[in-house]
Short mmCIF file of C-alpha atoms and ligand atoms in Angstrom, two decimals:
data_model
loop_
_atom_site.label_atom_id
_atom_site.label_comp_id
_atom_site.label_asym_id
_atom_site.label_seq_id
_atom_site.Cartn_x
_atom_site.Cartn_y
_atom_site.Cartn_z
CA MET L 1 0.00 0.00 0.00
CA PRO L 2 1.45 3.43 -0.93
CA THR L 3 1.54 5.93 1.91
CA HIS L 4 1.02 9.68 1.74
CA ARG L 5 4.14 11.20 3.29
CA ARG L 6 4.51 14.91 3.94
CA VAL L 7 6.89 17.31 5.66
CA VAL L 8 5.25 19.80 8.02
CA LEU L 9 6.57 22.84 9.86
CA ALA L 10 7.32 21.59 13.38
CA ALA L 11 8.95 24.72 14.85
CA ARG L 12 9.83 28.20 13.67
CA PRO L 13 13.59 28.33 13.10
CA SER L 14 15.81 30.79 14.84
CA GLY L 15 18.70 31.55 12.47
CA VAL L 16 19.74 28.71 10.20
CA PRO L 17 16.93 26.10 10.04
CA THR L 18 17.66 22.66 11.49
CA GLU L 19 16.11 19.23 10.85
CA SER L 20 14.12 19.52 14.08
CA ASP L 21 12.14 22.44 12.61
CA PHE L 22 10.47 19.86 10.32
CA ARG L 23 8.47 16.68 10.89
CA LEU L 24 7.63 13.82 8.54
CA GLU L 25 4.01 12.61 8.79
CA GLU L 26 2.24 9.68 7.14
CA SER L 27 -1.36 8.82 6.36
CA PRO L 28 -3.26 6.82 3.73
CA VAL L 29 -3.22 8.17 0.17
CA PRO L 30 -6.42 10.19 -0.38
CA ASP L 31 -8.91 9.32 -3.15
CA PRO L 32 -10.05 11.96 -5.61
CA ALA L 33 -13.72 12.98 -5.42
CA ASP L 34 -15.75 14.00 -8.47
CA GLY L 35 -13.87 16.78 -10.35
CA GLU L 36 -10.58 16.04 -8.58
CA PHE L 37 -7.41 14.16 -9.51
CA LEU L 38 -4.56 12.59 -7.55
CA ILE L 39 -0.97 13.74 -8.20
CA GLU L 40 2.03 11.58 -7.34
CA SER L 41 4.99 13.91 -6.82
CA VAL L 42 8.14 13.07 -8.73
CA TYR L 43 10.32 16.18 -8.17
CA LEU L 44 9.90 18.70 -5.39
CA SER L 45 11.56 22.09 -5.24
CA VAL L 46 13.34 23.78 -2.36
CA ASP L 47 13.61 27.55 -2.77
CA PRO L 48 14.98 30.43 -0.70
CA TYR L 49 11.54 32.09 -0.30
CA MET L 50 10.45 29.16 1.88
CA ARG L 51 12.66 30.49 4.68
CA GLY L 52 10.35 33.52 4.78
CA ARG L 53 7.23 31.37 4.88
CA MET L 54 8.52 29.73 8.08
CA ARG L 55 8.39 33.06 9.92
CA ASP L 56 5.31 34.29 11.71
CA VAL L 57 5.10 37.32 9.40
CA ALA L 58 2.46 37.89 6.75
CA SER L 59 3.61 38.60 3.19
CA TYR L 60 1.85 37.93 -0.11
CA ALA L 61 0.56 34.84 1.65
CA ALA L 62 -0.41 34.18 5.26
CA PRO L 63 2.46 32.64 7.27
CA LEU L 64 2.59 28.87 7.51
CA GLN L 65 1.05 27.58 10.71
CA LEU L 66 2.85 25.03 12.86
CA GLY L 67 1.81 21.56 11.69
CA GLU L 68 1.02 22.74 8.15
CA VAL L 69 2.60 21.12 5.10
CA MET L 70 5.60 23.12 3.89
CA THR L 71 4.82 25.29 0.86
CA GLY L 72 6.55 24.51 -2.37
CA GLY L 73 6.40 23.80 -6.06
CA GLY L 74 6.50 20.30 -7.47
CA VAL L 75 6.24 18.24 -10.60
CA GLY L 76 4.35 14.97 -10.70
CA ARG L 77 2.08 12.66 -12.60
CA VAL L 78 -1.64 12.16 -12.46
CA ALA L 79 -2.20 8.78 -10.75
CA ALA L 80 -6.01 8.77 -10.64
CA SER L 81 -8.51 11.19 -12.12
CA ARG L 82 -12.15 12.14 -11.82
CA ASN L 83 -11.50 15.36 -13.73
CA PRO L 84 -12.09 15.22 -17.51
CA ARG L 85 -9.22 17.64 -18.23
CA TYR L 86 -6.54 15.49 -16.58
CA ALA L 87 -5.76 11.91 -17.61
CA VAL L 88 -3.75 9.31 -15.72
CA GLY L 89 -0.10 9.69 -16.71
CA ASP L 90 -0.23 13.44 -17.47
CA TRP L 91 2.74 15.44 -16.15
CA VAL L 92 1.73 18.48 -14.09
CA GLU L 93 3.48 21.33 -12.29
CA GLY L 94 2.16 23.48 -9.48
CA MET L 95 2.15 24.14 -5.76
CA THR L 96 2.20 20.58 -4.47
CA GLY L 97 3.78 21.35 -1.11
CA TRP L 98 6.40 19.06 0.41
CA GLN L 99 4.42 15.84 -0.01
CA THR L 100 4.30 12.63 -2.01
CA HIS L 101 0.63 12.93 -2.99
CA LEU L 102 -1.97 15.62 -3.43
CA VAL L 103 -5.63 15.65 -4.41
CA THR L 104 -6.70 18.80 -6.25
CA ARG L 105 -9.29 20.20 -8.65
CA GLY L 106 -6.37 21.65 -10.64
CA ALA L 107 -6.33 25.32 -9.58
CA GLY L 108 -2.80 26.65 -10.07
CA PHE L 109 -1.62 23.52 -11.87
CA ARG L 110 -0.60 23.28 -15.50
CA LYS L 111 0.27 20.35 -17.71
CA ILE L 112 3.84 20.07 -18.92
CA ASP L 113 5.07 18.43 -22.10
CA PRO L 114 7.84 15.93 -21.22
CA THR L 115 8.92 15.72 -24.87
CA LEU L 116 10.06 19.38 -24.86
CA ALA L 117 12.47 19.08 -21.92
CA PRO L 118 12.96 16.85 -18.86
CA PRO L 119 10.03 17.44 -16.46
CA SER L 120 12.34 18.51 -13.62
CA THR L 121 13.24 21.65 -15.59
CA ALA L 122 9.71 22.94 -14.94
CA LEU L 123 10.98 23.74 -11.42
CA GLY L 124 14.26 25.29 -12.53
CA VAL L 125 15.47 26.77 -15.77
CA LEU L 126 12.01 26.50 -17.41
CA GLY L 127 10.12 27.28 -14.22
CA MET L 128 9.87 30.00 -11.61
CA PRO L 129 13.65 30.56 -11.27
CA GLY L 130 14.18 30.77 -15.05
CA LEU L 131 11.29 33.20 -15.42
CA THR L 132 12.71 35.27 -12.57
CA ALA L 133 16.02 35.49 -14.44
CA TYR L 134 14.38 36.33 -17.76
CA PHE L 135 12.06 39.11 -16.60
CA GLY L 136 14.37 40.40 -13.89
CA LEU L 137 17.28 40.84 -16.25
CA LEU L 138 15.54 42.03 -19.41
CA GLU L 139 12.65 44.05 -17.94
CA VAL L 140 13.71 45.22 -14.47
CA GLY L 141 17.43 45.37 -15.27
CA ALA L 142 16.73 46.47 -18.88
CA ALA L 143 19.97 44.77 -19.99
CA ARG L 144 21.04 45.76 -23.50
CA ALA L 145 23.84 44.69 -25.86
CA GLY L 146 27.15 46.12 -24.74
CA ASP L 147 26.16 46.40 -21.07
CA THR L 148 28.31 44.98 -18.31
CA VAL L 149 26.13 42.79 -16.08
CA VAL L 150 27.17 41.63 -12.61
CA VAL L 151 25.15 38.84 -11.01
CA SER L 152 25.52 37.59 -7.44
CA GLY L 153 24.37 34.12 -6.44
CA ALA L 154 25.63 33.41 -9.94
CA ALA L 155 25.86 29.60 -9.82
CA GLY L 156 22.36 29.07 -8.44
CA ALA L 157 19.11 28.40 -10.27
CA VAL L 158 18.31 32.04 -10.99
CA GLY L 159 21.86 33.38 -11.28
CA SER L 160 23.12 30.77 -13.75
CA ALA L 161 20.20 31.61 -16.05
CA VAL L 162 20.71 35.36 -15.64
CA GLY L 163 24.32 35.18 -16.82
CA GLN L 164 23.52 33.08 -19.86
CA ILE L 165 20.55 35.23 -20.90
CA ALA L 166 22.80 38.26 -20.55
CA LYS L 167 25.34 36.63 -22.89
CA ILE L 168 22.57 35.93 -25.41
CA ALA L 169 21.58 39.61 -25.13
CA GLY L 170 25.12 40.65 -26.01
CA CYS L 171 26.29 41.72 -22.57
CA ARG L 172 29.60 41.26 -20.77
CA VAL L 173 28.92 39.12 -17.68
CA VAL L 174 30.67 38.87 -14.33
CA GLY L 175 29.46 36.35 -11.74
CA ILE L 176 29.99 36.12 -7.99
CA ALA L 177 29.63 32.68 -6.38
CA GLY L 178 30.75 30.70 -3.35
CA SER L 179 33.26 28.09 -4.55
CA ASP L 180 36.07 27.58 -7.06
CA ASP L 181 34.10 24.77 -8.71
CA LYS L 182 31.14 27.09 -9.20
CA VAL L 183 33.41 29.76 -10.67
CA ALA L 184 34.95 27.20 -13.02
CA TRP L 185 31.47 26.16 -14.22
CA LEU L 186 30.46 29.77 -14.89
CA THR L 187 33.55 30.74 -16.85
CA GLY L 188 34.42 27.34 -18.31
CA ASP L 189 30.99 26.07 -19.40
CA LEU L 190 28.42 28.85 -19.26
CA GLY L 191 30.34 31.57 -21.08
CA PHE L 192 30.62 34.11 -18.24
CA ASP L 193 33.42 36.55 -19.09
CA ALA L 194 34.69 36.49 -15.51
CA ALA L 195 33.69 35.29 -12.06
CA PHE L 196 35.16 35.14 -8.58
CA ASN L 197 34.73 33.17 -5.38
CA TYR L 198 33.56 35.53 -2.66
CA LYS L 199 34.59 33.07 0.04
CA THR L 200 38.28 33.36 -0.83
CA GLU L 201 38.32 37.02 -1.97
CA SER L 202 39.10 39.54 0.77
CA ASP L 203 38.51 42.75 -1.23
CA TYR L 204 35.23 42.41 -3.18
CA ARG L 205 35.24 46.07 -4.08
CA ALA L 206 38.67 46.03 -5.75
CA ARG L 207 37.91 42.78 -7.52
CA ILE L 208 34.67 44.13 -9.01
CA ARG L 209 36.40 47.36 -10.02
CA ASP L 210 39.15 45.35 -11.78
CA LEU L 211 36.70 43.01 -13.53
CA CYS L 212 34.42 45.87 -14.67
CA PRO L 213 36.73 48.60 -15.99
CA SER L 214 33.90 50.49 -17.70
CA GLY L 215 31.54 50.12 -14.73
CA VAL L 216 28.47 47.99 -13.99
CA ASP L 217 25.40 48.80 -16.10
CA VAL L 218 23.18 46.14 -14.54
CA TYR L 219 23.60 44.56 -11.14
CA PHE L 220 21.29 41.55 -10.68
CA ASP L 221 21.26 41.19 -6.90
CA ASN L 222 20.43 37.78 -5.45
CA VAL L 223 22.25 38.13 -2.16
CA GLY L 224 22.41 41.63 -0.62
CA GLY L 225 24.81 42.27 2.28
CA PRO L 226 28.52 43.00 1.83
CA ILE L 227 28.66 41.68 -1.74
CA SER L 228 26.03 44.15 -2.89
CA ASP L 229 27.62 47.00 -0.93
CA ALA L 230 30.82 46.31 -2.85
CA VAL L 231 29.15 46.57 -6.27
CA MET L 232 27.70 50.06 -5.67
CA PRO L 233 30.92 52.08 -6.12
CA SER L 234 31.40 50.46 -9.54
CA LEU L 235 27.95 51.34 -10.93
CA ALA L 236 28.12 53.03 -14.34
CA GLN L 237 26.17 56.15 -15.27
CA GLY L 238 22.48 55.25 -15.55
CA ALA L 239 22.97 51.81 -13.97
CA ARG L 240 20.05 49.58 -13.00
CA VAL L 241 20.07 47.42 -9.87
CA ALA L 242 17.46 44.64 -10.07
CA VAL L 243 16.88 43.46 -6.52
CA CYS L 244 15.80 39.86 -6.87
CA GLY L 245 16.83 38.35 -3.55
CA GLN L 246 18.75 39.05 -0.36
CA ILE L 247 19.67 35.53 0.66
CA SER L 248 22.57 36.64 2.85
CA GLN L 249 19.92 38.11 5.16
CA TYR L 250 17.26 35.37 5.23
CA ASN L 251 18.51 33.60 8.34
CA ASN L 252 19.05 36.82 10.31
CA GLU L 253 16.77 37.31 13.28
CA GLN L 254 17.71 40.99 13.44
CA ALA L 255 17.87 43.07 10.25
CA GLU L 256 21.40 44.18 9.41
CA GLN L 257 22.30 47.86 9.11
CA GLY L 258 22.25 49.24 5.59
CA PRO L 259 22.27 49.42 2.60
CA ARG L 260 24.54 52.42 3.02
CA GLN L 261 26.43 52.59 -0.27
CA TRP L 262 23.70 54.73 -1.81
CA PHE L 263 25.65 57.91 -2.38
CA HIS L 264 26.76 56.20 -5.60
CA LEU L 265 23.15 56.16 -6.80
CA ILE L 266 23.11 59.94 -6.84
CA VAL L 267 26.38 60.38 -8.66
CA LYS L 268 25.54 57.62 -11.16
CA ARG L 269 21.84 58.50 -11.61
CA ALA L 270 21.22 54.82 -10.93
CA ARG L 271 17.90 53.10 -10.34
CA VAL L 272 17.28 50.37 -7.75
CA GLU L 273 14.13 48.29 -8.21
CA GLY L 274 12.88 45.26 -6.37
CA PHE L 275 10.56 42.84 -8.14
CA LEU L 276 8.68 39.59 -7.77
CA VAL L 277 8.45 37.14 -10.64
CA PHE L 278 4.67 37.03 -10.06
CA ASP L 279 4.51 40.62 -11.38
CA PHE L 280 5.07 39.10 -14.83
CA ALA L 281 2.50 36.30 -14.56
CA ASN L 282 0.63 37.49 -17.67
CA ARG L 283 3.84 37.02 -19.69
CA TYR L 284 4.94 33.58 -18.42
CA ASP L 285 4.04 31.91 -21.73
CA GLU L 286 6.36 34.27 -23.60
CA GLY L 287 9.14 33.71 -21.07
CA ARG L 288 8.79 29.92 -21.08
CA GLU L 289 8.73 29.82 -24.86
CA ARG L 290 11.95 31.79 -25.20
CA LEU L 291 13.71 29.90 -22.40
CA THR L 292 12.63 26.56 -23.87
CA GLY L 293 14.00 27.57 -27.28
CA TRP L 294 17.35 28.57 -25.78
CA VAL L 295 17.63 25.39 -23.71
CA ARG L 296 16.74 23.16 -26.66
CA ALA L 297 19.25 25.00 -28.85
CA GLY L 298 21.96 24.49 -26.22
CA ARG L 299 22.32 28.24 -25.72
CA ILE L 300 21.32 27.90 -22.05
CA GLN L 301 22.83 25.06 -20.05
CA TYR L 302 21.57 24.05 -16.66
CA ARG L 303 22.53 21.82 -13.76
CA GLU L 304 20.37 20.13 -11.18
CA HIS L 305 21.43 18.86 -7.78
CA PHE L 306 19.21 15.96 -6.73
CA GLU L 307 18.60 14.61 -3.26
CA ASP L 308 16.56 11.42 -3.06
CA GLY L 309 13.48 10.75 -0.96
CA ILE L 310 10.84 12.97 0.68
CA GLU L 311 12.69 12.58 3.99
CA ARG L 312 15.60 14.52 2.43
CA MET L 313 13.52 17.70 1.91
CA PRO L 314 14.80 19.44 5.06
CA ALA L 315 18.42 18.50 4.31
CA ALA L 316 18.06 19.70 0.72
CA PHE L 317 16.55 23.00 1.85
CA ILE L 318 19.16 23.61 4.55
CA GLY L 319 21.89 22.58 2.10
CA MET L 320 20.62 25.00 -0.56
CA LEU L 321 20.61 27.89 1.91
CA GLY L 322 24.25 27.06 2.65
CA GLY L 323 25.34 26.77 -0.98
CA ALA L 324 25.47 22.96 -1.39
CA ASN L 325 23.85 23.28 -4.84
CA THR L 326 25.30 24.15 -8.21
CA GLY L 327 22.29 25.03 -10.34
CA LYS L 328 18.82 24.09 -9.13
CA MET L 329 18.34 22.09 -5.88
CA LEU L 330 15.62 19.43 -6.21
CA VAL L 331 14.40 16.36 -4.38
CA ARG L 332 13.51 13.25 -6.36
CA VAL L 333 10.59 11.68 -4.54
CA ARG L 334 10.14 8.66 -6.81
CA PRO L 335 11.65 7.49 -10.12
CA GLU L 336 10.14 8.90 -13.32
P1 NAP Z 1 20.03 29.32 -5.54
O1 NAP Z 1 20.87 30.48 -5.96
O2 NAP Z 1 19.92 28.16 -6.43
O3 NAP Z 1 20.50 28.81 -4.11
C1 NAP Z 1 20.82 29.72 -3.10
C2 NAP Z 1 22.32 30.11 -3.17
O4 NAP Z 1 22.53 31.25 -2.37
C3 NAP Z 1 23.25 29.08 -2.59
O5 NAP Z 1 23.57 28.08 -3.51
C4 NAP Z 1 24.46 29.91 -2.16
O6 NAP Z 1 25.46 29.84 -3.17
C5 NAP Z 1 23.92 31.35 -2.08
N1 NAP Z 1 24.10 31.93 -0.75
C6 NAP Z 1 23.68 31.45 0.44
N2 NAP Z 1 24.07 32.27 1.44
C7 NAP Z 1 24.75 33.29 0.86
C8 NAP Z 1 25.40 34.46 1.37
N3 NAP Z 1 25.44 34.73 2.69
N4 NAP Z 1 26.00 35.30 0.50
C9 NAP Z 1 25.98 35.03 -0.83
N5 NAP Z 1 25.39 33.94 -1.37
C10 NAP Z 1 24.78 33.09 -0.54
O7 NAP Z 1 18.58 29.88 -5.22
P2 NAP Z 1 17.58 30.53 -6.28
O8 NAP Z 1 16.30 29.82 -6.18
O9 NAP Z 1 18.27 30.66 -7.58
O10 NAP Z 1 17.36 31.99 -5.67
C11 NAP Z 1 18.39 32.96 -5.75
C12 NAP Z 1 17.90 34.29 -5.20
O11 NAP Z 1 16.80 34.74 -5.96
C13 NAP Z 1 17.39 34.21 -3.77
O12 NAP Z 1 17.77 35.38 -3.08
C14 NAP Z 1 15.90 34.17 -3.93
O13 NAP Z 1 15.22 34.66 -2.81
C15 NAP Z 1 15.71 35.05 -5.14
N6 NAP Z 1 14.48 34.81 -5.90
C16 NAP Z 1 13.65 35.86 -6.06
C17 NAP Z 1 12.51 35.75 -6.81
C18 NAP Z 1 11.64 36.94 -7.02
O14 NAP Z 1 10.54 36.79 -7.51
N7 NAP Z 1 12.11 38.12 -6.66
C19 NAP Z 1 12.18 34.51 -7.38
C20 NAP Z 1 13.08 33.43 -7.21
C21 NAP Z 1 14.23 33.61 -6.46
P3 NAP Z 1 27.01 30.27 -2.89
O15 NAP Z 1 27.77 29.00 -2.87
O16 NAP Z 1 27.32 31.12 -4.07
O17 NAP Z 1 27.05 30.99 -1.59
C1 FER Z 2 11.86 34.98 -3.17
C2 FER Z 2 12.00 35.86 -2.14
C3 FER Z 2 10.89 36.54 -1.68
C4 FER Z 2 10.60 34.77 -3.77
C5 FER Z 2 9.51 35.43 -3.30
C6 FER Z 2 9.65 36.31 -2.24
C7 FER Z 2 9.36 33.63 -5.41
C8 FER Z 2 8.46 37.00 -1.75
C9 FER Z 2 8.30 37.29 -0.46
C10 FER Z 2 7.10 37.95 0.04
O1 FER Z 2 6.21 38.33 -0.73
O2 FER Z 2 7.05 38.08 1.25
O3 FER Z 2 12.90 34.26 -3.62
O4 FER Z 2 10.56 33.85 -4.77
#
């Protein structure tokens, strides 16, 4: 008998989350009622935003309650259906939560075509992170041919796509990431013009200045903190800072001081703009189509880091927050 297994929020973390903040629960697999279908999860996503959902602070969604299934996107297959629009075997993507099974009427789910690309990519380069890179770079950052683009968190799901889209757009690209292997991937395989390891570099500011002699036209910020402070003095005239994420701050219980390097915004007539990928929801089809074309043509490469088994969700999430992933961090719940 298959069992429905799910990971719930057991305690609100203080600082870096630990395994004891999560709990694995089991119950019988539910049956779909009329109009519903049953999804068997195959890949589940762990994403930085989930750290925010664990706090007792309202945002675009109400905070998770203790005992609730962790929020998250997933890809799976229809295992039973009483909904005429979904047939057994269909691949679907949507907000499954951290669980092996889900019964739904289909709201927020879409079918994916496994012949276009591996289904797991619907959570990474062809999913929310890829769309974030596409719209954040081209719309918010307004990257244009000839621009110098700096991206932090460069070897992650969003950052690795940002750099490659920027190359396609004719930009010069500099990445900042947390290991020599990540840097080697960016410059050796993905076509970044330069990259450095912030964990072994003592003077970020000088390094960025050296790598961007004509200044930074677009800074795609995934991390915030000291890395972002160090980019500001190198902004070019009319620069755009697209604030996508601030992961260096997500485990802080007390907000850090800053940002304080904003005098440079005056001198450089620069614009800083935060955004959420959801702002572009009415253009997702366009974004997915272009990303799919680039991936299929080999112009965008991607990597996935897989952990195996629903019980590895907390470890995958904690690992991702600490930089264990190159590319997109995913959990494989069952074989395809
Ligand atoms: P990811 O980059 O695949 O994984 C997170 C990475 O963050 C880790 O691999 C780690 O790599 C890096 N990191 C962790 N702590 C850090 C620190 N103190 N300083 C610098 N880097 C640190 O995750 P993702 O899903 O692509 O998300 C990247 C960023 O985009 C996050 O900030 C996320 O919140 C944001 N995001 C925003 C939106 C939106 O709509 N605005 C949507 C999706 C994602 P290193 O080894 O390099 O440290
Ligand atoms: C993210 C960081 C923050 C993200 C969403 C948010 C989708 C939104 C937070 C909020 O509205 O409180 O990486 O990805």
